[in-house]
Coordinates of C-alpha atoms and ligand atoms in Angstrom, one line a residue:
X1 CA 136.8 109.1 256.6
X2 CA 138.7 107.8 260.6
X3 CA 134.9 108.3 262.0
X4 CA 133.3 106.7 259.3
X5 CA 136.1 104.1 259.1
X6 CA 135.5 103.6 262.4
X7 CA 132.5 102.8 262.0
X8 CA 133.8 100.0 259.5
X9 CA 134.9 98.5 261.8
X10 CA 132.1 97.8 264.4
X11 CA 129.9 97.1 262.0
X12 CA 132.6 94.5 260.2
X13 CA 132.5 93.2 263.6
X14 CA 129.6 92.4 263.6
X15 CA 129.2 90.1 260.9
X16 CA 128.7 86.7 261.1
X17 CA 131.7 83.9 259.8
X18 CA 133.9 86.8 259.5
X19 CA 137.0 87.9 261.2
X20 CA 138.4 91.2 261.7
X21 CA 141.9 92.6 262.6
X22 CA 142.9 95.8 262.2
X23 CA 146.9 97.9 261.6
X24 CA 147.9 93.8 259.7
X25 CA 151.1 94.2 258.3
X26 CA 150.6 92.2 254.0
X27 CA 154.3 90.8 254.5
X28 CA 152.9 87.7 256.2
X29 CA 150.2 87.5 253.0
X30 CA 152.4 87.9 250.4
X31 CA 155.1 86.1 248.5
X32 CA 157.2 89.0 248.3
X33 CA 157.2 89.0 252.2
X34 CA 156.7 93.1 251.5
X35 CA 154.2 95.7 251.9
X36 CA 153.0 98.1 254.3
X37 CA 149.5 97.3 256.6
X38 CA 146.1 97.0 256.0
X39 CA 143.9 99.1 257.6
X40 CA 141.3 96.2 257.7
X41 CA 142.2 92.4 257.2
X42 CA 139.0 90.8 257.2
X43 CA 138.5 86.6 256.2
X44 CA 135.8 85.8 255.6
X45 CA 134.4 82.3 255.3
X46 CA 131.4 82.1 253.4
X47 CA 128.9 84.1 250.6
X48 CA 126.6 85.4 253.0
X49 CA 129.4 86.8 255.4
X50 CA 131.2 88.4 252.0
X51 CA 127.6 89.9 250.8
X52 CA 127.7 91.0 254.3
X53 CA 130.9 92.4 254.3
X54 CA 130.8 94.4 251.1
X55 CA 127.6 96.2 252.0
X56 CA 129.2 97.0 255.2
X57 CA 132.4 98.2 253.4
X58 CA 130.4 100.3 250.4
X59 CA 127.9 101.5 253.1
X60 CA 131.1 103.1 255.1
X61 CA 132.8 104.0 251.2
X62 CA 136.0 102.1 252.5
X63 CA 138.5 100.9 249.7
X64 CA 138.3 97.3 248.8
X65 CA 140.6 94.6 248.2
X66 CA 140.9 90.6 247.6
X67 CA 144.1 89.7 248.1
X68 CA 144.1 85.7 247.1
X69 CA 147.8 84.2 247.2
X70 CA 149.7 87.0 247.8
X71 CA 151.7 85.9 244.4
X72 CA 150.8 88.2 242.3
X73 CA 150.8 91.8 244.0
X74 CA 153.1 94.3 244.8
X75 CA 152.2 96.4 248.3
X76 CA 153.8 99.6 248.9
X77 CA 155.8 100.2 252.1
X78 CA 152.7 102.3 253.3
X79 CA 150.3 98.9 252.9
X80 CA 146.7 100.0 252.4
X81 CA 144.5 102.8 253.8
X82 CA 140.9 100.4 253.2
X83 CA 140.1 96.7 253.7
X84 CA 141.9 93.3 252.3
X85 CA 139.6 90.7 251.7
X86 CA 140.2 87.0 252.5
X87 CA 138.3 84.3 251.2
X88 CA 138.6 81.2 253.7
X89 CA 136.8 77.9 254.4
X90 CA 133.2 77.4 252.4
X91 CA 135.0 80.4 250.1
X92 CA 138.2 77.8 249.7
X93 CA 136.4 74.5 249.4
X94 CA 137.3 72.8 246.3
X95 CA 134.9 69.6 245.2
X96 CA 134.1 67.3 241.7
X97 CA 131.4 66.9 240.5
X98 CA 131.1 64.5 237.7
X99 CA 133.3 66.1 235.6
X100 CA 132.9 70.0 236.2
X101 CA 135.6 70.8 239.4
X102 CA 133.6 73.6 242.0
X103 CA 136.8 76.4 243.1
X104 CA 136.1 78.9 245.6
X105 CA 137.4 82.1 244.8
X106 CA 139.9 81.7 247.7
X107 CA 140.8 78.1 246.9
X108 CA 144.8 77.4 245.7
X109 CA 145.0 76.4 241.9
X110 CA 147.0 73.8 243.8
X111 CA 143.9 72.3 245.0
X112 CA 142.2 72.2 242.6
X113 CA 144.9 70.8 240.3
X114 CA 145.3 67.8 242.2
X115 CA 142.0 66.9 243.4
X116 CA 141.4 66.8 239.4
X117 CA 144.5 63.9 239.3
X118 CA 142.5 62.2 241.7
X119 CA 138.8 62.3 240.2
X120 CA 140.9 61.5 237.6
X121 CA 139.8 64.9 235.5
X122 CA 141.9 66.1 232.7
X123 CA 141.9 70.0 231.5
X124 CA 144.5 71.4 234.1
X125 CA 147.4 70.6 234.0
X126 CA 148.9 73.5 232.7
X127 CA 148.3 74.7 236.1
X128 CA 150.9 72.6 238.0
X129 CA 153.1 75.0 239.5
X130 CA 151.0 78.4 239.0
X131 CA 150.9 79.4 242.8
X132 CA 147.6 81.8 243.2
X133 CA 144.0 81.3 244.1
X134 CA 140.8 80.9 241.6
X135 CA 140.0 83.8 242.7
X136 CA 143.2 84.9 241.1
X137 CA 143.3 82.9 238.7
X138 CA 140.3 84.7 236.7
X139 CA 141.0 87.7 237.4
X140 CA 144.0 87.4 235.7
X141 CA 143.7 84.5 233.1
X142 CA 146.6 82.6 235.2
X143 CA 148.5 80.1 232.9
X144 CA 151.3 78.2 231.1
X145 CA 153.1 77.3 227.6
X146 CA 149.9 75.0 228.2
X147 CA 147.1 76.9 228.7
X148 CA 145.2 78.8 230.4
X149 CA 142.4 79.2 233.0
X150 CA 139.4 80.4 230.8
X151 CA 139.5 77.3 228.6
X152 CA 138.0 75.9 231.2
X153 CA 136.1 78.4 233.1
X154 CA 131.9 77.3 232.5
X155 CA 130.9 79.8 235.0
X156 CA 132.1 82.2 237.3
X157 CA 129.6 83.2 240.8
X158 CA 130.6 86.9 241.9
X159 CA 129.6 89.0 244.3
X160 CA 129.5 92.7 243.5
X161 CA 130.3 95.7 245.4
X162 CA 127.1 96.2 246.6
X163 CA 126.3 93.1 247.3
X164 CA 124.5 91.1 245.2
X165 CA 125.1 87.8 244.3
X166 CA 126.1 87.6 240.3
X167 CA 126.4 84.7 237.5
X168 CA 128.7 85.0 235.0
X169 CA 129.0 82.1 232.0
X170 CA 131.0 83.6 228.7
X171 CA 134.0 84.5 228.8
X172 CA 137.3 86.2 226.5
X173 CA 140.7 84.1 226.2
X174 CA 142.8 87.3 226.4
X175 CA 146.7 86.6 227.4
X176 CA 146.8 88.1 231.1
X177 CA 143.8 90.1 231.4
X178 CA 140.8 89.5 233.6
X179 CA 138.2 87.6 232.7
X180 CA 135.1 89.1 235.0
X181 CA 134.5 93.2 235.7
X182 CA 137.1 93.7 238.0
X183 CA 134.9 95.7 240.3
X184 CA 133.6 92.0 241.5
X185 CA 134.8 89.3 243.7
X186 CA 134.8 85.8 242.8
X187 CA 133.1 83.7 245.2
X188 CA 133.6 80.3 243.3
X189 CA 134.3 78.9 239.7
X190 CA 132.4 75.9 237.7
X191 CA 135.4 74.3 235.6
X192 CA 134.6 71.2 232.6
X193 CA 136.7 69.2 232.8
X194 CA 137.4 65.9 231.5
X195 CA 137.3 62.3 232.6
X196 CA 140.7 60.4 231.2
X197 CA 143.5 58.2 232.6
X198 CA 145.1 58.5 235.5
X199 CA 148.8 58.1 234.1
X200 CA 147.9 60.9 231.2
X201 CA 147.2 63.4 233.4
X202 CA 150.1 63.0 235.8
X203 CA 152.7 62.1 232.5
X204 CA 151.7 66.0 231.3
X205 CA 151.7 67.3 235.1
X206 CA 155.7 65.5 235.0
X207 CA 156.6 67.5 231.8
X208 CA 154.9 70.6 233.3
X209 CA 157.1 70.2 236.8
X210 CA 160.6 69.6 234.4
X211 CA 160.3 72.1 232.3
X212 CA 159.3 75.3 235.1
X213 CA 162.0 73.9 237.4
X214 CA 164.7 74.0 234.4
X215 CA 163.8 78.0 233.8
X216 CA 162.1 79.1 236.7
X217 CA 164.1 80.6 240.4
X218 CA 163.2 77.8 242.5
X219 CA 162.1 78.2 246.5
X220 CA 162.5 81.6 246.2
X221 CA 160.8 84.6 247.5
X222 CA 159.2 85.9 243.8
X223 CA 155.9 86.5 242.6
X224 CA 156.7 84.9 239.2
X225 CA 156.9 86.8 236.0
X226 CA 156.8 91.2 236.4
X227 CA 156.1 92.2 233.3
X228 CA 153.6 90.7 231.1
X229 CA 155.0 89.3 227.5
X230 CA 154.5 91.8 224.6
X231 CA 153.6 90.7 221.3
X232 CA 157.3 89.3 219.6
X233 CA 160.0 88.6 221.8
X234 CA 158.9 87.0 225.6
X235 CA 159.6 89.5 228.1
X236 CA 161.9 87.2 230.0
X237 CA 164.2 86.7 226.4
X238 CA 164.5 91.3 226.3
X239 CA 165.6 91.8 229.7
X240 CA 167.8 89.3 229.9
X241 CA 169.7 90.6 226.3
X242 CA 170.0 93.6 228.7
X243 CA 172.2 91.7 231.1
X244 CA 169.5 92.6 233.9
X245 CA 169.8 89.2 235.1
X246 CA 171.5 89.8 238.8
X247 CA 171.3 93.0 238.8
X248 CA 170.4 95.1 242.8
X249 CA 168.4 97.2 244.2
X250 CA 168.5 97.1 247.5
X251 CA 167.5 93.7 248.6
X252 CA 166.1 92.9 245.5
X253 CA 167.8 91.5 242.6
X254 CA 167.0 89.9 239.5
X255 CA 166.7 86.4 239.0
X256 CA 169.9 84.2 237.6
X257 CA 167.7 81.5 236.8
X258 CA 165.4 84.1 234.9
X259 CA 165.6 87.8 233.7
X260 CA 161.9 88.0 234.2
X261 CA 161.7 86.4 237.8
X262 CA 162.4 89.4 241.1
X263 CA 164.1 87.6 243.7
X264 CA 163.4 89.6 247.2
X265 CA 167.1 87.7 248.4
X266 CA 166.9 88.6 252.4
X267 CA 165.5 92.4 253.9
X268 CA 164.3 94.3 250.3
X269 CA 161.5 96.7 250.8
X270 CA 158.4 96.6 248.3
X271 CA 160.4 100.6 246.9
X272 CA 163.7 97.9 246.3
X273 CA 161.5 95.7 244.0
X274 CA 159.8 99.2 242.2
X275 CA 163.2 100.7 241.4
X276 CA 164.2 97.4 240.1
X277 CA 160.9 97.1 238.5
X278 CA 161.5 100.5 236.9
X279 CA 165.0 100.5 235.8
X280 CA 164.4 96.9 234.0
X281 CA 161.8 98.3 231.5
X282 CA 163.6 101.5 231.1
X283 CA 166.4 99.5 230.3
X284 CA 164.4 97.1 227.9
X285 CA 163.1 100.5 226.5
X286 CA 165.9 102.3 225.5
X287 CA 167.3 98.8 224.0
X288 CA 164.9 97.7 222.3
X289 CA 161.7 100.0 222.0
X290 CA 159.8 97.8 224.1
X291 CA 157.3 98.9 226.9
X292 CA 157.3 96.8 229.0
X293 CA 153.8 96.5 231.4
X294 CA 153.7 95.1 234.6
X295 CA 152.0 91.5 234.9
X296 CA 152.3 92.2 238.8
X297 CA 149.4 94.0 240.4
X298 CA 150.3 97.2 242.4
X299 CA 149.0 98.5 245.5
X300 CA 149.0 101.1 247.0
X301 CA 151.3 103.2 244.4
X302 CA 150.7 106.2 243.1
X303 CA 150.6 104.8 239.7
X304 CA 148.6 101.7 240.0
X305 CA 147.4 100.2 236.3
Ligands
LIG401 N1 164.4 83.5 227.9 C1 165.5 84.3 228.2 N2 165.9 84.1 229.6 C2 165.8 84.7 230.5 C3 164.2 83.8 230.3 C4 164.2 83.8 229.7 O1 166.0 84.1 226.9 O2 166.1 84.8 231.3 C5 163.5 83.2 227.0 C6 163.7 81.4 227.0 O3 164.7 80.9 227.1 C7 162.4 81.3 225.9 C8 161.4 82.9 226.3 O4 162.7 83.6 227.1 O5 162.6 80.9 225.0 C9 160.2 82.6 227.5 O6 161.2 81.8 228.2 P1 160.1 80.9 229.3 O7 160.1 79.7 228.6 O8 160.4 80.5 230.3 O9 158.7 81.4 229.2 P2 157.9 83.1 230.0 O10 156.9 83.8 228.4 O11 159.1 83.6 230.7 C10 155.6 82.0 230.6 C11 154.6 82.9 231.7 C12 155.0 82.3 232.9 C13 155.0 80.9 232.8 C14 155.7 80.3 231.6 C15 155.7 78.9 231.3 C16 154.2 85.3 231.0 C17 154.7 87.2 231.2 N3 154.8 84.3 231.9 O12 156.8 82.5 230.9 O13 153.7 82.5 233.9 O14 154.9 79.7 233.7 O15 155.4 80.5 230.3 O16 154.4 78.1 230.9 O17 153.1 85.0 230.5 C18 153.6 83.4 235.3 O18 152.6 84.8 234.7 O19 154.1 84.4 236.5 C19 154.1 82.9 235.0 C20 155.5 82.5 236.3

C-alpha cells in the first residue's frame, strides 16, 4: 500500500482543478472538532476533476470517503488511511432555473435554502438550520419534523467509483438512509420547488428557527442528533428518561438542552465521544430494551456502520 499510495499522491497531484494535501488533521473539518489525520485530503473543483480523481484512486486501490460539512460524522482519533474528498467551487454552486434549484454535492444546504427564499421558491423551508451539504443530505435523507430532502429531489448527478457518471431520478423516501447507492459520489442534485409568496416562505422558516432554538443546543460543537429515532419513542426522550443529560466522558457531554446531542465542551477526543455514545446506548437498552442505531457516520472505527 505504501508504494501504491506514493504513486497515488504523484498521480493525484497531476489532476487538473484538484488540490492535494497530505496527512491533514480532520478535526479542522468536523463540527465536533475531533478526528485524526487523513492520508490524503483532496479538494476537487469540477466534475471532470472528480471523475479523474476517482479513476486515480480506483487504479491505486486507495479507499475513499467524501466529507461534506463534517456535521454528521465521527472520525476516529487514528484518522482515515485513505483519501478524503471535499467538493468545492462548481461542485458547490447553487443555481435556480424556473422552479428547479440545482445544487452541487458540496453546496451547503443553508445556501440552497437562502437561494430558494431569494427566488421565492417554496419546498425547502424544512431544511432551515440543517448544517450539512447537499451531498450529505442525499446520503442521509436529511430532514426535520417538517419534511425531508427526498420529497423535493428530482434528480441526482453522481459519479461511480470507477469515474463513470450516473443519473438517478427515482428515490424512496426512507427515514435517515441513503437515497442513492452509498458507493456513488454526489456531484449535484436538482430539486423541484414551487413559486410562492416570499412572506409565507419566510413565515415557515421563522417557525422552524423558533422550534429548533427552543429544543436544540445552539452555538455548541455538536453533530446534531447522535442516534436515529427508533420506532415508537424518539431517542431524545428515551435518553432523557435515563437521566443522561449532563453525563460526561472526558471533554464530551450529553447536552442539557437535548439528550440526543453530544457537545464537545472543550478538549474532547473522538474516543471520549464514542465512549459516551456507547454508554448512552447501553443505558437505553438496559432501561427500555431498545437498541439505538447511530445516526452519525463512524469513520475509522472497527465497527463502522
Ligand atoms: N425530548 C425529550 N428530552 C430531550 C429531547 C427531546 O423529552 O432531551 C422529547 C421532546 O420533548 C419531543 C421528542 O422528544 O417530544 C422529540 O424531540 P425533538 O422535537 O427535539 O425532535 P427529535 O426527534 O429529537 C428530530 C431530528 C432532528 C430534527 C428535529 C426537528 C432525528 C434523529 N432527529 O429530532 O434532526 O432537527 O427532529 O425536526 O430524527 C439530526 O438529524 O441531526 C437532527 C438534528
